[in-house]
GROMACS .gro file of C-alpha atoms in nm:
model
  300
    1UNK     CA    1   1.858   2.279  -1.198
    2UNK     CA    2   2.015   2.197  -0.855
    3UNK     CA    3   2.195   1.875  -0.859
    4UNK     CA    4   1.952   1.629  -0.623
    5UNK     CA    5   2.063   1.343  -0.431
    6UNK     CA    6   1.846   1.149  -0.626
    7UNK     CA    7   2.144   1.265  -0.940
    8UNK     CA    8   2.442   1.250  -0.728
    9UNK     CA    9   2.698   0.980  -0.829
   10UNK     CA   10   2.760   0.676  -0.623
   11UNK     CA   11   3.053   0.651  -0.427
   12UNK     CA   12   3.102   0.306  -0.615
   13UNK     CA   13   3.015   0.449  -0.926
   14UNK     CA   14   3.351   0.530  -1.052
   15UNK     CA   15   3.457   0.236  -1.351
   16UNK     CA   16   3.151   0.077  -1.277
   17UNK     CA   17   3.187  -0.023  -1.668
   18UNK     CA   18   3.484  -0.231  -1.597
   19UNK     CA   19   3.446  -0.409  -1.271
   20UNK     CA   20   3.418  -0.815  -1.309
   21UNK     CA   21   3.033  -0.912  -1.326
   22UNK     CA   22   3.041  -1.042  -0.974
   23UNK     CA   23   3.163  -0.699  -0.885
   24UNK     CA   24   2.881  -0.533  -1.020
   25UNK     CA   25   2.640  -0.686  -0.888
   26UNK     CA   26   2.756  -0.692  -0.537
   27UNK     CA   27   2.775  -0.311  -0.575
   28UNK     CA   28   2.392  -0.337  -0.700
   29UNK     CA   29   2.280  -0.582  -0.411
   30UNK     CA   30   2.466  -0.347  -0.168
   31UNK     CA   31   2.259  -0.032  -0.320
   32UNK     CA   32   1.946  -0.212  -0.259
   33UNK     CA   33   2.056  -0.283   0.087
   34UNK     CA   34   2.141   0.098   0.168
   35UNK     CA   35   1.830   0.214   0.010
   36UNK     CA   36   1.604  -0.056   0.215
   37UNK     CA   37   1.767   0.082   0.510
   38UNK     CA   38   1.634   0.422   0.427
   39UNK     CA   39   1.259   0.356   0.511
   40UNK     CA   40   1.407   0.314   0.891
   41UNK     CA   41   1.431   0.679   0.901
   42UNK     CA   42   1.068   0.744   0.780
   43UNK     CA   43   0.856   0.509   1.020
   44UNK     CA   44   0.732   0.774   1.213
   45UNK     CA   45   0.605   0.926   0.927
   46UNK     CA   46   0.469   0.661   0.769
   47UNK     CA   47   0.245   0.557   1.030
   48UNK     CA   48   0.105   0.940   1.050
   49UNK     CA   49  -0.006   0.830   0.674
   50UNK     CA   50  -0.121   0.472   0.782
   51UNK     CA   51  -0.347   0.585   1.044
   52UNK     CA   52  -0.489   0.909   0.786
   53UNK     CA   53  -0.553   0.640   0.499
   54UNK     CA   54  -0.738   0.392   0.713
   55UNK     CA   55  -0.957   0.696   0.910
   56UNK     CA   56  -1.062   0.772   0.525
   57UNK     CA   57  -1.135   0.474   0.460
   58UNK     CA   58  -1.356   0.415   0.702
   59UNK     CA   59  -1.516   0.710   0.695
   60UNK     CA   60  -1.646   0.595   0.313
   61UNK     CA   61  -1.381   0.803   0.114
   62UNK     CA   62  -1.185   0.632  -0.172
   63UNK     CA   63  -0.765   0.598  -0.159
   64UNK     CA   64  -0.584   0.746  -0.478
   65UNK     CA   65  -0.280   0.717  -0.623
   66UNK     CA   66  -0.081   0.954  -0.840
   67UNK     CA   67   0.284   0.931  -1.008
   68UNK     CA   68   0.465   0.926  -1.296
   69UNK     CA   69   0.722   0.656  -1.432
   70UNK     CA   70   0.827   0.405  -1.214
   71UNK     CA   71   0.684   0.592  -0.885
   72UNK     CA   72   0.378   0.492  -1.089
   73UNK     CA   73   0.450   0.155  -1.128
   74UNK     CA   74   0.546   0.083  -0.763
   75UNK     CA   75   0.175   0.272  -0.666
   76UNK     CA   76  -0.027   0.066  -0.872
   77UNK     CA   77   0.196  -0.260  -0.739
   78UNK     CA   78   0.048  -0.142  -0.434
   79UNK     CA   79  -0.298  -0.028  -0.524
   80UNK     CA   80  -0.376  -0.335  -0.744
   81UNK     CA   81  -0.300  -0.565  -0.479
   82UNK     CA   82  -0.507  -0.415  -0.220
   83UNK     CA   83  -0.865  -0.573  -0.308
   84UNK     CA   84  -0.677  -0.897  -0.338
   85UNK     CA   85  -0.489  -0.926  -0.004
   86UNK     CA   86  -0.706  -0.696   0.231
   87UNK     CA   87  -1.040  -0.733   0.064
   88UNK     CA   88  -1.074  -0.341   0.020
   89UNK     CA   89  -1.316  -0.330  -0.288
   90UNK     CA   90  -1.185  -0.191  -0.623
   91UNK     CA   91  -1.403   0.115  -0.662
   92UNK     CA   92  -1.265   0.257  -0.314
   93UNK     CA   93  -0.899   0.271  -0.514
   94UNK     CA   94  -0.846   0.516  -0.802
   95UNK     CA   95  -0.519   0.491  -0.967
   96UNK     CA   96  -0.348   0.790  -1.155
   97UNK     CA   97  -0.070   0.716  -1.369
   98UNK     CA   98   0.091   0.983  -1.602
   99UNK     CA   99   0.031   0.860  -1.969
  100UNK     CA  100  -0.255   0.673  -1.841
  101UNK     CA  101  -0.330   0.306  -2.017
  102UNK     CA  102  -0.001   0.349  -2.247
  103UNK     CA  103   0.222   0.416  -1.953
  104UNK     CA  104   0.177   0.011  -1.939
  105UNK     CA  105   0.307  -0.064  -2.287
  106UNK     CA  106   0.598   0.241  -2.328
  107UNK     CA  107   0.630   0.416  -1.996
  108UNK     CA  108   0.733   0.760  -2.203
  109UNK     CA  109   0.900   1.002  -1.969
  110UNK     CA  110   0.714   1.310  -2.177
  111UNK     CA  111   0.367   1.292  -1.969
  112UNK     CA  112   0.542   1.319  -1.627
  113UNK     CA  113   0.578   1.682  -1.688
  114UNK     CA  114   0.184   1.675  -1.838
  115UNK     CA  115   0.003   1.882  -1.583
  116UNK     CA  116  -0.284   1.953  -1.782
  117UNK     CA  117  -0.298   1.536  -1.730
  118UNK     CA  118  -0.300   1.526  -1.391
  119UNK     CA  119  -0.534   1.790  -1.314
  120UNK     CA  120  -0.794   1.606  -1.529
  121UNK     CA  121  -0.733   1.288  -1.386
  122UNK     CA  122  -0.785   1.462  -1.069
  123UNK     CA  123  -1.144   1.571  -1.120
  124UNK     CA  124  -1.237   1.270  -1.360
  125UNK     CA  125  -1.157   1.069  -1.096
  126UNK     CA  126  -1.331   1.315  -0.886
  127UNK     CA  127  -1.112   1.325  -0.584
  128UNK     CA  128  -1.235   1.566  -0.301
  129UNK     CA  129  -1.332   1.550   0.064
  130UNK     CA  130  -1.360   1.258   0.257
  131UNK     CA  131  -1.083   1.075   0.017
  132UNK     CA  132  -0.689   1.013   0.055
  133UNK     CA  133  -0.459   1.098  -0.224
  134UNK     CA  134  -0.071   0.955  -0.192
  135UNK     CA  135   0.139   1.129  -0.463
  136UNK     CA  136   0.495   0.927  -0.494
  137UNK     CA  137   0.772   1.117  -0.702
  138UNK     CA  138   1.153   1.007  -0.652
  139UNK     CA  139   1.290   1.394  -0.721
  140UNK     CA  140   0.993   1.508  -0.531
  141UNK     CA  141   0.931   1.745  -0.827
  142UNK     CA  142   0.762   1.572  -1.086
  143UNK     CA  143   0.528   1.809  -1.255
  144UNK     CA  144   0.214   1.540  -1.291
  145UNK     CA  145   0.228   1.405  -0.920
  146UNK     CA  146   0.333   1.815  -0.794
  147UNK     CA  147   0.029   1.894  -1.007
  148UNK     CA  148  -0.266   1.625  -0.894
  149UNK     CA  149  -0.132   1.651  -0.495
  150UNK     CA  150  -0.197   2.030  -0.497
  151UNK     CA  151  -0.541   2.005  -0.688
  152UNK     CA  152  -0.625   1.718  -0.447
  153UNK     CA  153  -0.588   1.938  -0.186
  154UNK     CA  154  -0.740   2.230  -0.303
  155UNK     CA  155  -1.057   1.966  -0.341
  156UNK     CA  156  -1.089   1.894   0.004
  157UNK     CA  157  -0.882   1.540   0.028
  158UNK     CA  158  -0.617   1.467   0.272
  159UNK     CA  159  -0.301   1.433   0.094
  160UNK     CA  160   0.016   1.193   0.163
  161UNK     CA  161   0.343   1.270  -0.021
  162UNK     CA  162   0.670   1.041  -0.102
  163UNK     CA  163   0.967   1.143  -0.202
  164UNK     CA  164   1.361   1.049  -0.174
  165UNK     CA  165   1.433   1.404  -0.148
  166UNK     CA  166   1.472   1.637   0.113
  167UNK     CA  167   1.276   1.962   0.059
  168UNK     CA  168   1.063   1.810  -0.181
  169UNK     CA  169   0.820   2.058  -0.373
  170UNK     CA  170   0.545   1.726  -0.327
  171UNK     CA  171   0.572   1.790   0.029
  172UNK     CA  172   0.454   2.128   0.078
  173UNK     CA  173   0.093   1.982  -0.042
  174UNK     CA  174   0.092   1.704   0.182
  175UNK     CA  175  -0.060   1.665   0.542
  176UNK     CA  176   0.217   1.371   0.581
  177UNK     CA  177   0.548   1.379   0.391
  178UNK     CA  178   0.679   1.077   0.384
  179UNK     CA  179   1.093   1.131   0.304
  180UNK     CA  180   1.303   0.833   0.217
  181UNK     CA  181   1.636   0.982   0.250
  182UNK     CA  182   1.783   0.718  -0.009
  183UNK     CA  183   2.165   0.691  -0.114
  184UNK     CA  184   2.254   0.840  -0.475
  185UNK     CA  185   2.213   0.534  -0.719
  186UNK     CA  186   2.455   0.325  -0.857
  187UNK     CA  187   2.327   0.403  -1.198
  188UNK     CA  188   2.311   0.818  -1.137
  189UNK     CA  189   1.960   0.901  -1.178
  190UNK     CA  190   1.848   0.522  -1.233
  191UNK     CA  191   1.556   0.547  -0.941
  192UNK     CA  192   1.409   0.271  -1.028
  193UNK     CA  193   1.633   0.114  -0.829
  194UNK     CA  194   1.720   0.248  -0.499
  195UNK     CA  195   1.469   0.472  -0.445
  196UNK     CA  196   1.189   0.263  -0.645
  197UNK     CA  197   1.269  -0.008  -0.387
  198UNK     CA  198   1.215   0.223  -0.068
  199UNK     CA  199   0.970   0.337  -0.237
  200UNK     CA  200   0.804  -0.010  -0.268
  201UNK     CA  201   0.887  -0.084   0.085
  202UNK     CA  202   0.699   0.220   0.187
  203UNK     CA  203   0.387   0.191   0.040
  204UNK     CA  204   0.404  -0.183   0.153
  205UNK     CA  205   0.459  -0.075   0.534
  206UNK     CA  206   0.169   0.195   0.492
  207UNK     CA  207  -0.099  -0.013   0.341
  208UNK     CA  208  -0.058  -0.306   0.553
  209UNK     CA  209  -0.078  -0.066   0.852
  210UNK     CA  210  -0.364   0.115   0.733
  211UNK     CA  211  -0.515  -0.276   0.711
  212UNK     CA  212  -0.420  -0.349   1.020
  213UNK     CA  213  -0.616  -0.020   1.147
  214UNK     CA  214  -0.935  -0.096   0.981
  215UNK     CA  215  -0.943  -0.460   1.106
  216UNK     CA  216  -0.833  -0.678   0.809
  217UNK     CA  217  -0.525  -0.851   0.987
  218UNK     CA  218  -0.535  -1.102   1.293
  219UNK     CA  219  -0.246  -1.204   1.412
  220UNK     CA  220  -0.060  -1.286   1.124
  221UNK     CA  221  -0.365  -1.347   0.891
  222UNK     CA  222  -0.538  -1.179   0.609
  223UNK     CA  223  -0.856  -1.256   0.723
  224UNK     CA  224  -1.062  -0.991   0.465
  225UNK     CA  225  -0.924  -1.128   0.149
  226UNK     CA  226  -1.131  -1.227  -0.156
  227UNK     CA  227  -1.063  -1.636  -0.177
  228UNK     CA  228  -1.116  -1.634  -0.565
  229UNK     CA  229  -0.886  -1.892  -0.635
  230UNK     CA  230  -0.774  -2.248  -0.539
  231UNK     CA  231  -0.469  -2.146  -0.365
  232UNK     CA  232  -0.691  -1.910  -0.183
  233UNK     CA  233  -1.005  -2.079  -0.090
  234UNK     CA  234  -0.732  -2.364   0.071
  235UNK     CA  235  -0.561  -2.054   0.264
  236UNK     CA  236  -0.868  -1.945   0.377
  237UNK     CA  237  -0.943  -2.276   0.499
  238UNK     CA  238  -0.623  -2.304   0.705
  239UNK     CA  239  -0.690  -1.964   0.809
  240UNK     CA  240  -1.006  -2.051   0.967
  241UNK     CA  241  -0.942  -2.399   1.147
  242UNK     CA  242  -0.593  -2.229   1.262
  243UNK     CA  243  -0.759  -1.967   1.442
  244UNK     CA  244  -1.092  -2.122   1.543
  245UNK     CA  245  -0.907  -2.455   1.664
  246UNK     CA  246  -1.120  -2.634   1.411
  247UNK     CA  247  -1.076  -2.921   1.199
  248UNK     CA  248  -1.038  -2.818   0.837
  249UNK     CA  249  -1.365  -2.986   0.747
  250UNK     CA  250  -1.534  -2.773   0.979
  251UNK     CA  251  -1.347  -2.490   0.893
  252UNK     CA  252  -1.459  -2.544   0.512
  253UNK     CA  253  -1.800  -2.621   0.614
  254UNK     CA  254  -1.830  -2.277   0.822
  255UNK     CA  255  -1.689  -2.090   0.499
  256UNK     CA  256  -1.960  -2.253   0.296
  257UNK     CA  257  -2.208  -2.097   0.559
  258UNK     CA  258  -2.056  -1.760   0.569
  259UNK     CA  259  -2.071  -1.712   0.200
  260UNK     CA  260  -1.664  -1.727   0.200
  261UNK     CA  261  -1.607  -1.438   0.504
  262UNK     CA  262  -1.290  -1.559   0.691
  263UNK     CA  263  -1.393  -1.345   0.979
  264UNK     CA  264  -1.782  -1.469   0.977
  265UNK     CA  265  -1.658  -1.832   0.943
  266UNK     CA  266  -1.428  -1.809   1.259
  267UNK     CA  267  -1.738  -1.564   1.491
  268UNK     CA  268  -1.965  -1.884   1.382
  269UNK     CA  269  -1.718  -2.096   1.471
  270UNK     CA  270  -1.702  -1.909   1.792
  271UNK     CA  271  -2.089  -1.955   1.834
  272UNK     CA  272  -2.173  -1.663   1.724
  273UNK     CA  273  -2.499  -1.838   1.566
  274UNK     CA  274  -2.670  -1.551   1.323
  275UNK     CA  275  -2.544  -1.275   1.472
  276UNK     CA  276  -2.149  -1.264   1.342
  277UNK     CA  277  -2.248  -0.997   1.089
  278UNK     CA  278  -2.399  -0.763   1.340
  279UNK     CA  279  -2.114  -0.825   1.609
  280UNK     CA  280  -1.843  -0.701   1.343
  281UNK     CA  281  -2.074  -0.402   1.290
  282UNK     CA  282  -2.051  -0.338   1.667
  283UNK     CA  283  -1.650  -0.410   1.706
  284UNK     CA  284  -1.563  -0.198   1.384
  285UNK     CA  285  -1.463  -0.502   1.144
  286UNK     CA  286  -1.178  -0.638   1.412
  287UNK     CA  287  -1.231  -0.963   1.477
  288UNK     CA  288  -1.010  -1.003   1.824
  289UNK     CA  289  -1.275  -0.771   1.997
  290UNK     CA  290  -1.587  -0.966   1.797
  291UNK     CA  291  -1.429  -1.294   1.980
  292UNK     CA  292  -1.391  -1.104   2.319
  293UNK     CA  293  -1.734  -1.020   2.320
  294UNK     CA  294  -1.862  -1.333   2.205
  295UNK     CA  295  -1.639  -1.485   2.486
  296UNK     CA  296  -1.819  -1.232   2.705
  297UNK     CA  297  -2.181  -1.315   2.609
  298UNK     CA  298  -2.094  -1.669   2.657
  299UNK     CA  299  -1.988  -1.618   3.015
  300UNK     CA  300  -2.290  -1.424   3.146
   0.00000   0.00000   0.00000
């Protein structure tokens, strides 16, 4: 095999072993820094992806994720927090992980080259038309994610591909390819460093976008998250008086009558009355045009 940049040495590499401990970890918090700077290069890109995922979404299909190692763990980091931050429900997300359940406990490298895996996982998950499958694979050439991408594909789904290599085999399945051009790692080979932390980044940027898209940010607020929790039901709270110029009492009050929708809270806020739910309907889930037109019934 062709060495990859994702094998090359580091240009700091050399007696590594027997730098000062300070030493070494400057040279690690400088990799990080490099590779972070990678995901510059691949914003074009990634909001190509953003804008794919969230016209999926809409349109009813389900968002997938497939990888292997830790490309898998940095896709269900993402997937797992979805429901939680943006409110997307859990059946909507399907994760695929090489090794499935005991990738959790040993992470074994063997089932990342476990095809057989991934094309089951594929069609027990049964991904197909309408859905959006990102496959994330440092060398670009893992077998599992290589394998569930292309039979994504072939099953009608649009398909997003990461990778921290150029030419990537991943990407000649994808409608988006999604290269983050990171340095070689400190730790030759080690991507769960560098390129697991582009990765991470990546996957951040998209998702949020894709949120943005489909209406669960305002401003600088979640306001589609599940408030399941103390720390949440206060946020959502704040979130509501903050933007509806409310007193918190009110704001919790308004919650109470929405059933705990941030969004509903703030339209009945607005004086919206009963009609919130229908005027979200009509504005496609984004709350800035659900105010506008609110302010706009208000002034005829």
């Amino acid at each position: 095999m062709a060495e990859t940049r994702t094998e090359a040495l580091h240009q700091n590499a050399a007696g590594l072993d027997v730098q000062a401990p300070d030493a070494i970890l400057s040279f690690l918090a400088n990799a990080q820094i490099e590779a972070a700077r990678a995901v510059h290069g691949a914003i074009p890109a990634i909001a190509e992806a953003a804008e794919l995922v969230a016209r999926q979404l809409k349109g009813g299909g389900r968002l997938a994720y497939a990888a292997a190692g830790s490309s898998g763990l940095m896709a269900v980091a993402d997937a797992l927090e979805l429901p939680g931050t943006f409110g997307i429900a859990r059946d909507r997300i399907a994760i695929l992980i090489a090794g499935g359940d005991e990738a959790f406990r040993t992470l074994a490298g063997g089932p990342e080259d476990d095809t057989e895996e991934a094309a089951a996982a594929v069609a027990n998950a049964n991904i197909g038309k309408g859905d959006c499958l990102i496959a994330i694979s440092a060398s670009g050439s893992t077998p599992y994610a290589v394998q569930a991408i292309g039979d994504a594909r072939r099953r009608g789904a649009a398909t997003i591909a990461i990778a921290n290599n150029n030419g990537a085999t991943l990407f000649g399945e994808a409608d988006v390819a999604i290269l983050l051009e990171t340095p070689p790692e400190l730790i030759a080979g080690s991507t769960r460093m560098g390129a697991g932390t582009a990765q991470k980044i990546a996957l951040n940027m998209l998702s949020t976008l894709a949120a943005v898209h489909l209406g669960h940010v305002h401003d600088g607020y979640m306001v589609n998250f599940a408030a399941d929790n103390i720390k949440l039901r206060d946020r959502a709270v704040r979130m509501v008086a903050a933007i509806s110029g409310r007193s918190r009492e009110d704001a919790a009050r308004l919650l109470e009558e929405s059933g705990g929708g941030v969004k509903t809270a703030i339209l009945l806020a607005a004086g919206a009355a009963n009609a919130a739910e229908k005027i979200l309907e009509k504005t496609g889930q984004k709350l800035r045009p659900a105010l506008s037109a609110i302010e706009g019934s208000k002034a005829r």
